[in-house]
Each structure stands twice: as structure tokens, then as C-alpha cells.
Amino acid sequence: MDTRLNCNQKKCISVSMMCSRLVGLQETIQIFEQEKIEYLHIDVMDGSFVPNFGLGCDYINRLRELTNIPLDIHLMIDRPEQKLSWMNIKNTDIVSVHYESTPQIQKTIDLLKTYGCKIFLAINPATPIFVLEEILDYIDGVNVLMVNPGFAGQKIIPSTLLKVKKLVYFLNSNGKDDIVVEVDGNITLEYAKQLKDYGASMFVAGTSSLFMSGIDEYAGNIKKLRNAINSKGAIT
Ligand code: DX5
Ligand code: ZN
């Protein structure tokens, strides 16, 4: 069993590839492999569900030629159920679909099941956690957007911090503590520590942590984030 997939037993880092420069990409990926990064976070954006265009199907295919690190594909697109077949989804991937992106979320989850991948439901900052109630049996994780999705470098929306704590309580009280809680957006070392204490176990590393500086500091930045998410004891 690839331990990378076991993000509810161990804390995982998912590197936001929209923040990764193309210059020196191969060397960058070698650093990720050396630091045992568990996932590469791929923000797929259609310019409609979010006001930005992001990484596309061809990028996904080219990236797979460079590394075997599994992909954490974050679909920020309208009506994902109509487009899953475009994505060359592997059974080692995580695929997050947004609750807000289709009136057919159950049908989309059923369709995703046919790919054998891990299925995460992504929820925007203003979407309440009770929308999960009827689909807890069908998902492997929840991607909690801590910012309004679409752009790197944004500031966390404060209400999302307590939302993560409430979500973990909600999952545990429904006997679903095996559902992974991923946090995505402005995950600094401090927020990572706080969210780890609240029960998050998968952390999107972007400009707020890993890519704060140049490639010569990526390994050190990953180690700092690893320490933050594995640190003992609650934050003061
Ligand atoms: C948000 C993106 C993330 C993340 C990037 O839409 O999905 O990839 O924000 O990391 P930061 O927020 O640290 O730049
Ligand atoms: Zn994302």
C-alpha cells in the first residue's frame, strides 16, 4: 500500500503546482521526490467556475511523464461530470469536485467512482459543512477552501479556521474520522500548525509556505512545513 495514499493516518503535503515555476521544473520535482512529497496539487480552472484559467489536461499528461508522485486534481470547473473523461484520471489520484459546481453532485461522485481514484468534495468558504450530510458514505476526503478559489497568494478567510474544527467534529460524530480533511489556500506554517491541531491532515503548499523563496530553499521550506504539521501539542 503506498503510504502516500494514507493521509488520514499520517499528515500529507500536496504541493500547489500552479505556484511552481516552469523554469527548472525537473529539478524542482526531484526535490519533491527527495522530500517524499505525497501529492502534487493540480488546480484545473475554467475561467467560469473561478475567474482564472489554470492547469489543463495536457499539463497533467506532461507532468505524469516527469514523476510518479500521485496527483491531487482540484477541479475548479463547471459541470465536472461532463469533463472527467478529458482528464486521464489514474487510480492513484485524488480528484476534488466542488459541491457548488454542479446540481448533480451525487451523479458526479458515482461517475468518479468508475475511475478508482480517491474522491474528495471541495467546498468554498461560504458553503456550510452540512451539505456533506448525504454524501459522507461516498467520499474519501473534503478539500476545504480557505480562500475564494482561483488565485494563489490570497489571505485566508478567518471564518474558515473554525469551519475546519467544526468539520472534523461533524465527521467524527458521524463515525467518519477516516475521511481526510484537506486545507487549501494561504496555508502558512502558523495556520498549518493551527489546522493540524483542529484535525486537518492534508496541506496544500503554495506561496504561503514552500514557494516563499527560490528553489535553493524548497527542501528547507518543505522540512519546516513537515515539522509544523507534525509538531506535538496544541498551539498557544
Ligand atoms: C487556491 C489554490 C491553491 C493555493 C495556492 O485557489 O487552489 O493552490 O491557494 O497556495 P497559496 O494560497 O499559499 O498561494
Ligand atoms: Zn487547489
GROMACS .gro file of N, CA, C and O in nm, residues 159-213:
model
  220
  159SER      N    1  -1.312   3.298   0.894
  159SER     CA    2  -1.419   3.205   0.936
  159SER      C    3  -1.388   3.059   0.900
  159SER      O    4  -1.443   2.965   0.958
  160THR      N    5  -1.297   3.040   0.804
  160THR     CA    6  -1.269   2.902   0.759
  160THR      C    7  -1.191   2.823   0.863
  160THR      O    8  -1.194   2.699   0.862
  161LEU      N    9  -1.122   2.895   0.953
  161LEU     CA   10  -1.042   2.823   1.055
  161LEU      C   11  -1.136   2.743   1.148
  161LEU      O   12  -1.122   2.621   1.162
  162LEU      N   13  -1.235   2.811   1.203
  162LEU     CA   14  -1.329   2.743   1.291
  162LEU      C   15  -1.411   2.641   1.213
  162LEU      O   16  -1.448   2.535   1.264
  163LYS      N   17  -1.432   2.670   1.085
  163LYS     CA   18  -1.508   2.577   0.999
  163LYS      C   19  -1.438   2.441   0.993
  163LYS      O   20  -1.505   2.336   0.998
  164VAL      N   21  -1.305   2.443   0.985
  164VAL     CA   22  -1.230   2.316   0.981
  164VAL      C   23  -1.251   2.239   1.112
  164VAL      O   24  -1.276   2.118   1.112
  165LYS      N   25  -1.246   2.312   1.223
  165LYS     CA   26  -1.265   2.248   1.355
  165LYS      C   27  -1.406   2.187   1.363
  165LYS      O   28  -1.424   2.071   1.403
  166LYS      N   29  -1.506   2.262   1.314
  166LYS     CA   30  -1.645   2.213   1.315
  166LYS      C   31  -1.659   2.091   1.222
  166LYS      O   32  -1.728   1.995   1.254
  167LEU      N   33  -1.590   2.096   1.108
  167LEU     CA   34  -1.599   1.984   1.011
  167LEU      C   35  -1.544   1.856   1.073
  167LEU      O   36  -1.607   1.749   1.063
  168VAL      N   37  -1.430   1.866   1.138
  168VAL     CA   38  -1.369   1.746   1.198
  168VAL      C   39  -1.462   1.689   1.306
  168VAL      O   40  -1.485   1.568   1.312
  169TYR      N   41  -1.520   1.778   1.385
  169TYR     CA   42  -1.616   1.734   1.489
  169TYR      C   43  -1.737   1.665   1.422
  169TYR      O   44  -1.781   1.557   1.463
  170PHE      N   45  -1.785   1.726   1.313
  170PHE     CA   46  -1.901   1.673   1.237
  170PHE      C   47  -1.869   1.533   1.182
  170PHE      O   48  -1.949   1.439   1.196
  171LEU      N   49  -1.751   1.518   1.126
  171LEU     CA   50  -1.711   1.388   1.070
  171LEU      C   51  -1.697   1.283   1.180
  171LEU      O   52  -1.751   1.172   1.170
  172ASN      N   53  -1.629   1.321   1.287
  172ASN     CA   54  -1.608   1.226   1.397
  172ASN      C   55  -1.742   1.184   1.459
  172ASN      O   56  -1.764   1.067   1.488
  173SER      N   57  -1.834   1.280   1.474
  173SER     CA   58  -1.963   1.246   1.537
  173SER      C   59  -2.052   1.163   1.444
  173SER      O   60  -2.151   1.107   1.486
  174ASN      N   61  -2.011   1.156   1.316
  174ASN     CA   62  -2.084   1.067   1.223
  174ASN      C   63  -2.004   0.939   1.194
  174ASN      O   64  -2.031   0.869   1.096
  175GLY      N   65  -1.905   0.914   1.280
  175GLY     CA   66  -1.827   0.791   1.262
  175GLY      C   67  -1.743   0.792   1.135
  175GLY      O   68  -1.712   0.687   1.079
  176LYS      N   69  -1.706   0.909   1.088
  176LYS     CA   70  -1.632   0.921   0.961
  176LYS      C   71  -1.494   0.984   0.983
  176LYS      O   72  -1.449   1.069   0.907
  177ASP      N   73  -1.426   0.939   1.088
  177ASP     CA   74  -1.294   1.000   1.115
  177ASP      C   75  -1.189   0.954   1.015
  177ASP      O   76  -1.076   0.999   1.015
  178ASP      N   77  -1.229   0.861   0.923
  178ASP     CA   78  -1.134   0.817   0.819
  178ASP      C   79  -1.141   0.908   0.696
  178ASP      O   80  -1.063   0.894   0.603
  179ILE      N   81  -1.235   1.002   0.697
  179ILE     CA   82  -1.242   1.097   0.584
  179ILE      C   83  -1.133   1.203   0.603
  179ILE      O   84  -1.125   1.266   0.708
  180VAL      N   85  -1.050   1.218   0.501
  180VAL     CA   86  -0.935   1.309   0.508
  180VAL      C   87  -0.984   1.455   0.497
  180VAL      O   88  -1.072   1.485   0.416
  181VAL      N   89  -0.929   1.544   0.578
  181VAL     CA   90  -0.961   1.687   0.568
  181VAL      C   91  -0.838   1.759   0.510
  181VAL      O   92  -0.732   1.764   0.572
  182GLU      N   93  -0.856   1.808   0.389
  182GLU     CA   94  -0.750   1.883   0.319
  182GLU      C   95  -0.778   2.031   0.333
  182GLU      O   96  -0.897   2.071   0.330
  183VAL      N   97  -0.678   2.112   0.350
  183VAL     CA   98  -0.695   2.258   0.360
  183VAL      C   99  -0.614   2.324   0.249
  183VAL      O  100  -0.496   2.290   0.225
  184ASP      N  101  -0.679   2.420   0.181
  184ASP     CA  102  -0.626   2.469   0.055
  184ASP      C  103  -0.640   2.622   0.046
  184ASP      O  104  -0.750   2.674   0.039
  185GLY      N  105  -0.522   2.689   0.055
  185GLY     CA  106  -0.527   2.836   0.041
  185GLY      C  107  -0.462   2.906   0.158
  185GLY      O  108  -0.513   2.897   0.270
  186ASN      N  109  -0.351   2.977   0.132
  186ASN     CA  110  -0.280   3.057   0.234
  186ASN      C  111  -0.239   2.974   0.356
  186ASN      O  112  -0.251   3.019   0.471
  187ILE      N  113  -0.193   2.853   0.332
  187ILE     CA  114  -0.151   2.766   0.444
  187ILE      C  115  -0.007   2.802   0.482
  187ILE      O  116   0.090   2.747   0.431
  188THR      N  117   0.005   2.897   0.573
  188THR     CA  118   0.136   2.934   0.628
  188THR      C  119   0.175   2.830   0.733
  188THR      O  120   0.093   2.746   0.772
  189LEU      N  121   0.299   2.841   0.785
  189LEU     CA  122   0.342   2.746   0.889
  189LEU      C  123   0.251   2.759   1.012
  189LEU      O  124   0.210   2.659   1.073
  190GLU      N  125   0.218   2.883   1.047
  190GLU     CA  126   0.133   2.903   1.165
  190GLU      C  127  -0.006   2.845   1.144
  190GLU      O  128  -0.059   2.773   1.229
  191TYR      N  129  -0.068   2.876   1.027
  191TYR     CA  130  -0.201   2.819   1.001
  191TYR      C  131  -0.194   2.667   0.993
  191TYR      O  132  -0.286   2.597   1.039
  192ALA      N  133  -0.085   2.616   0.939
  192ALA     CA  134  -0.071   2.469   0.928
  192ALA      C  135  -0.073   2.406   1.066
  192ALA      O  136  -0.142   2.306   1.090
  193LYS      N  137   0.002   2.466   1.161
  193LYS     CA  138   0.005   2.415   1.299
  193LYS      C  139  -0.137   2.418   1.358
  193LYS      O  140  -0.185   2.320   1.416
  194GLN      N  141  -0.204   2.534   1.341
  194GLN     CA  142  -0.339   2.550   1.399
  194GLN      C  143  -0.436   2.450   1.337
  194GLN      O  144  -0.513   2.383   1.409
  195LEU      N  145  -0.429   2.433   1.207
  195LEU     CA  146  -0.524   2.344   1.138
  195LEU      C  147  -0.493   2.197   1.166
  195LEU      O  148  -0.585   2.114   1.173
  196LYS      N  149  -0.365   2.169   1.186
  196LYS     CA  150  -0.328   2.031   1.227
  196LYS      C  151  -0.392   2.000   1.361
  196LYS      O  152  -0.450   1.894   1.382
  197ASP      N  153  -0.386   2.096   1.453
  197ASP     CA  154  -0.447   2.076   1.586
  197ASP      C  155  -0.598   2.061   1.575
  197ASP      O  156  -0.661   1.995   1.657
  198TYR      N  157  -0.658   2.121   1.472
  198TYR     CA  158  -0.804   2.109   1.454
  198TYR      C  159  -0.841   1.978   1.386
  198TYR      O  160  -0.958   1.945   1.377
  199GLY      N  161  -0.740   1.905   1.333
  199GLY     CA  162  -0.770   1.775   1.274
  199GLY      C  163  -0.751   1.766   1.124
  199GLY      O  164  -0.778   1.663   1.063
  200ALA      N  165  -0.701   1.873   1.061
  200ALA     CA  166  -0.669   1.864   0.917
  200ALA      C  167  -0.550   1.770   0.900
  200ALA      O  168  -0.462   1.764   0.986
  201SER      N  169  -0.546   1.698   0.786
  201SER     CA  170  -0.432   1.606   0.769
  201SER      C  171  -0.370   1.614   0.630
  201SER      O  172  -0.276   1.541   0.601
  202MET      N  173  -0.419   1.707   0.547
  202MET     CA  174  -0.358   1.724   0.414
  202MET      C  175  -0.349   1.874   0.388
  202MET      O  176  -0.450   1.945   0.400
  203PHE      N  177  -0.227   1.921   0.352
  203PHE     CA  178  -0.199   2.064   0.349
  203PHE      C  179  -0.148   2.105   0.212
  203PHE      O  180  -0.047   2.049   0.165
  204VAL      N  181  -0.217   2.201   0.147
  204VAL     CA  182  -0.172   2.248   0.016
  204VAL      C  183  -0.060   2.349   0.036
  204VAL      O  184  -0.079   2.452   0.103
  205ALA      N  185   0.056   2.318  -0.019
  205ALA     CA  186   0.175   2.403  -0.001
  205ALA      C  187   0.191   2.491  -0.125
  205ALA      O  188   0.221   2.443  -0.234
  206GLY      N  189   0.171   2.624  -0.105
  206GLY     CA  190   0.183   2.716  -0.218
  206GLY      C  191   0.278   2.830  -0.185
  206GLY      O  192   0.382   2.809  -0.120
  207THR      N  193   0.239   2.953  -0.222
  207THR     CA  194   0.327   3.068  -0.200
  207THR      C  195   0.337   3.103  -0.051
  207THR      O  196   0.425   3.179  -0.011
  208SER      N  197   0.246   3.048   0.031
  208SER     CA  198   0.248   3.082   0.175
  208SER      C  199   0.347   2.998   0.253
  208SER      O  200   0.372   3.024   0.371
  209SER      N  201   0.401   2.893   0.188
  209SER     CA  202   0.496   2.807   0.263
  209SER      C  203   0.613   2.769   0.171
  209SER      O  204   0.716   2.833   0.170
  210LEU      N  205   0.593   2.670   0.086
  210LEU     CA  206   0.703   2.614   0.006
  210LEU      C  207   0.764   2.717  -0.089
  210LEU      O  208   0.886   2.730  -0.098
  211PHE      N  209   0.680   2.789  -0.161
  211PHE     CA  210   0.728   2.877  -0.269
  211PHE      C  211   0.750   3.020  -0.219
  211PHE      O  212   0.741   3.116  -0.296
  212MET      N  213   0.775   3.034  -0.087
  212MET     CA  214   0.800   3.169  -0.033
  212MET      C  215   0.933   3.225  -0.087
  212MET      O  216   0.955   3.344  -0.091
  213SER      N  217   1.021   3.130  -0.127
  213SER     CA  218   1.155   3.175  -0.173
  213SER      C  219   1.199   3.088  -0.291
  213SER      O  220   1.120   3.008  -0.341
   0.00000   0.00000   0.00000
